């Protein structure tokens, strides 16, 4: 199958999972994850209808962006504070905020650019040492601190990556937990200009349908669209 065929196939599965769970397919956004894949392949997906593209690393995003058709870029991987300046005017959303320090740097750079950056807070669902993200129990404090002082940052929800699983059903408890936390978050009384919790970013190639059933508003799908990755 070509990349465009695979993209359309994944899009169809996304829509069907939404309908199956009584949701509007328009409420679930498919971010095509392109790490390790060249601009030419990304453009194939864009031609097939991909409107949101996700990259993990700043360097890789910068290397490709000029050769890719205009599209909404998402930074989904761990972000170092010293790289923020380079992506602040390139991406529509940063999915991986996990410290006040990082939020402050995003705030500083967004303010300098005269913009407001939409961010998600990354939750480390199983508290795996190899993954970034904060504990669920620390979410409220971090969001309260960010919204209190970062005028050029808007906290739009949470992102999570459950442990790698062979069976998508193994991810369900983590997705349920994230959805609970997201629901709780929606009730927090924080400044509306800096706090708009509308996005729950969860689900990858192996488990995006389960994630949608549990309430994901953004799924991040790579290998099901672009094939396996060869890391350099
Ligand atoms: C690579 C990656 C994905 C996509 O993973 P696939 O299993 O290839 O769909 C999603 N989210 C993040 C944060 C990633 O790094």
mmCIF file of C-alpha atoms in Angstrom, residues 4-218:
data_model
loop_
_atom_site.group_PDB
_atom_site.id
_atom_site.type_symbol
_atom_site.label_atom_id
_atom_site.label_comp_id
_atom_site.label_asym_id
_atom_site.label_seq_id
_atom_site.Cartn_x
_atom_site.Cartn_y
_atom_site.Cartn_z
ATOM 1 C CA UNK A 4 -1.662 7.923 0.855
ATOM 2 C CA UNK A 5 -3.624 4.659 0.951
ATOM 3 C CA UNK A 6 -2.325 3.904 4.431
ATOM 4 C CA UNK A 7 -3.143 7.421 5.621
ATOM 5 C CA UNK A 8 -6.717 7.110 4.332
ATOM 6 C CA UNK A 9 -7.024 3.666 5.929
ATOM 7 C CA UNK A 10 -5.906 5.015 9.323
ATOM 8 C CA UNK A 11 -8.211 8.026 8.955
ATOM 9 C CA UNK A 12 -11.104 5.659 8.288
ATOM 10 C CA UNK A 13 -10.268 3.623 11.394
ATOM 11 C CA UNK A 14 -10.111 6.850 13.431
ATOM 12 C CA UNK A 15 -13.544 7.926 12.174
ATOM 13 C CA UNK A 16 -15.037 4.472 12.784
ATOM 14 C CA UNK A 17 -13.675 4.325 16.325
ATOM 15 C CA UNK A 18 -15.214 7.736 17.017
ATOM 16 C CA UNK A 19 -18.608 6.713 15.632
ATOM 17 C CA UNK A 20 -18.482 3.418 17.529
ATOM 18 C CA UNK A 21 -18.059 5.307 20.781
ATOM 19 C CA UNK A 22 -20.842 7.751 19.991
ATOM 20 C CA UNK A 23 -18.498 10.613 19.173
ATOM 21 C CA UNK A 24 -18.269 12.994 16.237
ATOM 22 C CA UNK A 25 -15.272 12.036 14.028
ATOM 23 C CA UNK A 26 -14.582 15.761 13.654
ATOM 24 C CA UNK A 27 -13.707 15.819 17.367
ATOM 25 C CA UNK A 28 -10.720 13.515 16.920
ATOM 26 C CA UNK A 29 -7.652 14.936 15.237
ATOM 27 C CA UNK A 30 -5.142 12.636 13.541
ATOM 28 C CA UNK A 31 -1.553 13.805 13.898
ATOM 29 C CA UNK A 32 0.686 11.944 11.425
ATOM 30 C CA UNK A 33 4.007 11.247 13.156
ATOM 31 C CA UNK A 34 6.913 11.526 10.731
ATOM 32 C CA UNK A 35 10.108 11.004 12.712
ATOM 33 C CA UNK A 36 12.865 9.335 10.628
ATOM 34 C CA UNK A 37 10.823 9.792 7.413
ATOM 35 C CA UNK A 38 11.843 12.225 4.661
ATOM 36 C CA UNK A 39 9.959 15.290 3.466
ATOM 37 C CA UNK A 40 8.857 13.507 0.275
ATOM 38 C CA UNK A 41 6.899 10.937 2.284
ATOM 39 C CA UNK A 42 5.394 13.624 4.507
ATOM 40 C CA UNK A 43 4.189 15.442 1.405
ATOM 41 C CA UNK A 44 2.482 12.260 0.197
ATOM 42 C CA UNK A 45 0.500 12.115 3.423
ATOM 43 C CA UNK A 46 -0.358 15.806 3.152
ATOM 44 C CA UNK A 47 -1.646 15.281 -0.384
ATOM 45 C CA UNK A 48 -3.865 12.513 0.950
ATOM 46 C CA UNK A 49 -5.334 14.951 3.482
ATOM 47 C CA UNK A 50 -3.002 15.013 6.499
ATOM 48 C CA UNK A 51 -3.312 18.465 8.085
ATOM 49 C CA UNK A 52 -1.362 17.854 11.294
ATOM 50 C CA UNK A 53 2.198 16.533 11.387
ATOM 51 C CA UNK A 54 4.075 15.489 14.537
ATOM 52 C CA UNK A 55 7.834 15.436 15.037
ATOM 53 C CA UNK A 56 9.781 14.378 18.118
ATOM 54 C CA UNK A 57 12.987 16.267 17.732
ATOM 55 C CA UNK A 58 13.563 19.942 17.027
ATOM 56 C CA UNK A 59 16.583 19.299 14.839
ATOM 57 C CA UNK A 60 14.713 16.885 12.612
ATOM 58 C CA UNK A 61 11.738 19.215 12.297
ATOM 59 C CA UNK A 62 13.988 22.093 11.238
ATOM 60 C CA UNK A 63 15.775 19.923 8.688
ATOM 61 C CA UNK A 64 12.506 19.009 6.944
ATOM 62 C CA UNK A 65 10.145 21.918 7.347
ATOM 63 C CA UNK A 66 11.262 23.925 4.317
ATOM 64 C CA UNK A 67 10.688 20.951 2.015
ATOM 65 C CA UNK A 68 7.240 20.127 3.347
ATOM 66 C CA UNK A 69 3.966 21.679 2.138
ATOM 67 C CA UNK A 70 2.346 24.154 4.566
ATOM 68 C CA UNK A 71 0.778 22.188 7.406
ATOM 69 C CA UNK A 72 0.233 22.357 11.174
ATOM 70 C CA UNK A 73 3.337 21.040 12.980
ATOM 71 C CA UNK A 74 3.189 19.566 16.482
ATOM 72 C CA UNK A 75 6.207 18.990 18.676
ATOM 73 C CA UNK A 76 5.473 15.727 20.482
ATOM 74 C CA UNK A 77 8.848 14.666 21.906
ATOM 75 C CA UNK A 78 10.805 15.809 24.921
ATOM 76 C CA UNK A 79 11.883 19.434 24.510
ATOM 77 C CA UNK A 80 15.033 20.940 25.974
ATOM 78 C CA UNK A 81 14.779 24.554 27.063
ATOM 79 C CA UNK A 82 17.693 25.568 24.835
ATOM 80 C CA UNK A 83 15.764 24.404 21.753
ATOM 81 C CA UNK A 84 12.548 26.321 22.415
ATOM 82 C CA UNK A 85 13.625 29.449 20.560
ATOM 83 C CA UNK A 86 14.123 27.468 17.351
ATOM 84 C CA UNK A 87 10.590 26.058 17.213
ATOM 85 C CA UNK A 88 8.492 28.779 18.776
ATOM 86 C CA UNK A 89 7.312 30.152 15.420
ATOM 87 C CA UNK A 90 7.179 26.761 13.684
ATOM 88 C CA UNK A 91 4.683 24.676 15.653
ATOM 89 C CA UNK A 92 1.035 25.098 16.635
ATOM 90 C CA UNK A 93 1.289 22.963 19.758
ATOM 91 C CA UNK A 94 3.912 21.538 22.111
ATOM 92 C CA UNK A 95 2.630 18.244 23.584
ATOM 93 C CA UNK A 96 5.447 17.588 26.013
ATOM 94 C CA UNK A 97 5.620 20.262 28.720
ATOM 95 C CA UNK A 98 6.729 18.636 31.954
ATOM 96 C CA UNK A 99 8.240 21.415 34.054
ATOM 97 C CA UNK A 100 7.683 25.015 35.066
ATOM 98 C CA UNK A 101 11.162 25.777 33.778
ATOM 99 C CA UNK A 102 10.237 24.642 30.271
ATOM 100 C CA UNK A 103 6.910 26.512 30.390
ATOM 101 C CA UNK A 104 8.741 29.678 31.430
ATOM 102 C CA UNK A 105 11.110 29.410 28.502
ATOM 103 C CA UNK A 106 8.208 28.815 26.086
ATOM 104 C CA UNK A 107 6.480 31.825 27.626
ATOM 105 C CA UNK A 108 9.526 34.015 27.187
ATOM 106 C CA UNK A 109 10.035 33.036 23.558
ATOM 107 C CA UNK A 110 6.342 33.247 22.653
ATOM 108 C CA UNK A 111 6.107 36.703 24.222
ATOM 109 C CA UNK A 112 9.146 37.827 22.227
ATOM 110 C CA UNK A 113 7.490 36.519 19.054
ATOM 111 C CA UNK A 114 4.235 38.271 19.948
ATOM 112 C CA UNK A 115 2.331 34.995 20.073
ATOM 113 C CA UNK A 116 0.701 32.598 22.510
ATOM 114 C CA UNK A 117 1.820 28.947 22.450
ATOM 115 C CA UNK A 118 -0.673 26.148 23.010
ATOM 116 C CA UNK A 119 0.817 23.403 25.177
ATOM 117 C CA UNK A 120 -0.165 20.071 26.676
ATOM 118 C CA UNK A 121 1.238 18.708 29.904
ATOM 119 C CA UNK A 122 2.841 15.294 29.497
ATOM 120 C CA UNK A 123 1.795 12.721 32.062
ATOM 121 C CA UNK A 124 4.059 9.747 32.714
ATOM 122 C CA UNK A 125 1.212 7.273 33.213
ATOM 123 C CA UNK A 126 3.182 4.340 34.584
ATOM 124 C CA UNK A 127 6.014 6.480 36.015
ATOM 125 C CA UNK A 128 8.505 4.745 33.722
ATOM 126 C CA UNK A 129 12.048 5.943 34.304
ATOM 127 C CA UNK A 130 12.830 5.995 30.594
ATOM 128 C CA UNK A 131 9.976 8.406 29.860
ATOM 129 C CA UNK A 132 9.550 12.073 30.559
ATOM 130 C CA UNK A 133 6.356 13.548 31.913
ATOM 131 C CA UNK A 134 5.069 14.294 35.386
ATOM 132 C CA UNK A 135 3.084 12.245 37.871
ATOM 133 C CA UNK A 136 -0.678 12.664 37.632
ATOM 134 C CA UNK A 137 -0.679 13.877 41.217
ATOM 135 C CA UNK A 138 1.560 16.827 40.299
ATOM 136 C CA UNK A 139 -0.613 18.070 37.449
ATOM 137 C CA UNK A 140 -2.747 20.574 39.303
ATOM 138 C CA UNK A 141 0.171 22.309 40.938
ATOM 139 C CA UNK A 142 2.117 22.608 37.688
ATOM 140 C CA UNK A 143 -0.869 23.907 35.717
ATOM 141 C CA UNK A 144 -1.701 26.368 38.479
ATOM 142 C CA UNK A 145 1.855 27.687 38.452
ATOM 143 C CA UNK A 146 2.043 27.941 34.672
ATOM 144 C CA UNK A 147 -1.284 29.723 34.324
ATOM 145 C CA UNK A 148 -0.409 32.074 37.186
ATOM 146 C CA UNK A 149 2.720 33.442 35.564
ATOM 147 C CA UNK A 150 2.993 32.480 31.884
ATOM 148 C CA UNK A 151 0.884 34.999 29.989
ATOM 149 C CA UNK A 152 1.992 33.777 26.564
ATOM 150 C CA UNK A 153 1.272 30.104 27.187
ATOM 151 C CA UNK A 154 -2.130 28.449 26.989
ATOM 152 C CA UNK A 155 -2.519 25.077 28.694
ATOM 153 C CA UNK A 156 -4.830 23.077 26.409
ATOM 154 C CA UNK A 157 -4.867 19.660 28.058
ATOM 155 C CA UNK A 158 -2.712 16.585 28.597
ATOM 156 C CA UNK A 159 -0.672 14.084 26.637
ATOM 157 C CA UNK A 160 0.279 10.589 27.726
ATOM 158 C CA UNK A 161 2.198 7.573 26.419
ATOM 159 C CA UNK A 162 1.380 4.309 28.217
ATOM 160 C CA UNK A 163 3.981 1.527 28.443
ATOM 161 C CA UNK A 164 4.623 -0.349 25.196
ATOM 162 C CA UNK A 165 2.083 -3.168 24.985
ATOM 163 C CA UNK A 166 1.533 -6.105 22.676
ATOM 164 C CA UNK A 167 -2.223 -5.968 23.201
ATOM 165 C CA UNK A 168 -4.001 -2.607 22.755
ATOM 166 C CA UNK A 169 -6.330 -3.553 25.606
ATOM 167 C CA UNK A 170 -3.328 -3.280 27.951
ATOM 168 C CA UNK A 171 -3.307 0.467 27.260
ATOM 169 C CA UNK A 172 -6.961 0.931 28.175
ATOM 170 C CA UNK A 173 -6.515 1.359 31.944
ATOM 171 C CA UNK A 174 -3.925 4.098 31.321
ATOM 172 C CA UNK A 175 -6.209 5.833 28.840
ATOM 173 C CA UNK A 176 -9.103 5.620 31.298
ATOM 174 C CA UNK A 177 -6.944 7.164 33.987
ATOM 175 C CA UNK A 178 -5.838 9.998 31.696
ATOM 176 C CA UNK A 179 -9.452 10.634 30.685
ATOM 177 C CA UNK A 180 -10.446 10.844 34.362
ATOM 178 C CA UNK A 181 -7.656 13.324 35.013
ATOM 179 C CA UNK A 182 -8.679 15.341 31.952
ATOM 180 C CA UNK A 183 -12.273 15.471 33.175
ATOM 181 C CA UNK A 184 -11.099 16.629 36.586
ATOM 182 C CA UNK A 185 -8.895 19.250 34.950
ATOM 183 C CA UNK A 186 -11.864 20.712 33.077
ATOM 184 C CA UNK A 187 -13.363 21.648 36.418
ATOM 185 C CA UNK A 188 -10.404 23.694 37.644
ATOM 186 C CA UNK A 189 -11.028 27.368 38.137
ATOM 187 C CA UNK A 190 -8.035 28.949 36.392
ATOM 188 C CA UNK A 191 -7.683 32.051 34.178
ATOM 189 C CA UNK A 192 -9.597 31.300 30.951
ATOM 190 C CA UNK A 193 -7.147 33.145 28.676
ATOM 191 C CA UNK A 194 -4.378 30.788 29.780
ATOM 192 C CA UNK A 195 -6.330 27.633 30.437
ATOM 193 C CA UNK A 196 -8.507 25.937 27.811
ATOM 194 C CA UNK A 197 -8.462 22.185 28.513
ATOM 195 C CA UNK A 198 -9.934 20.818 25.288
ATOM 196 C CA UNK A 199 -7.281 18.322 24.172
ATOM 197 C CA UNK A 200 -6.469 14.808 25.314
ATOM 198 C CA UNK A 201 -3.524 13.570 23.224
ATOM 199 C CA UNK A 202 -3.182 9.777 23.501
ATOM 200 C CA UNK A 203 -3.031 6.718 21.293
ATOM 201 C CA UNK A 204 -0.397 5.599 18.770
ATOM 202 C CA UNK A 205 -0.320 3.003 15.970
ATOM 203 C CA UNK A 206 -0.868 0.052 18.285
ATOM 204 C CA UNK A 207 -3.685 1.441 20.386
ATOM 205 C CA UNK A 208 -5.283 4.559 18.855
ATOM 206 C CA UNK A 209 -8.724 2.994 18.513
ATOM 207 C CA UNK A 210 -8.808 2.131 22.217
ATOM 208 C CA UNK A 211 -7.629 5.674 22.997
ATOM 209 C CA UNK A 212 -10.488 7.148 20.952
ATOM 210 C CA UNK A 213 -12.985 4.898 22.725
ATOM 211 C CA UNK A 214 -11.666 6.315 25.997
ATOM 212 C CA UNK A 215 -11.937 9.943 24.878
ATOM 213 C CA UNK A 216 -8.769 10.957 22.987
ATOM 214 C CA UNK A 217 -9.209 14.179 20.995
ATOM 215 C CA UNK A 218 -5.783 13.826 19.343
#
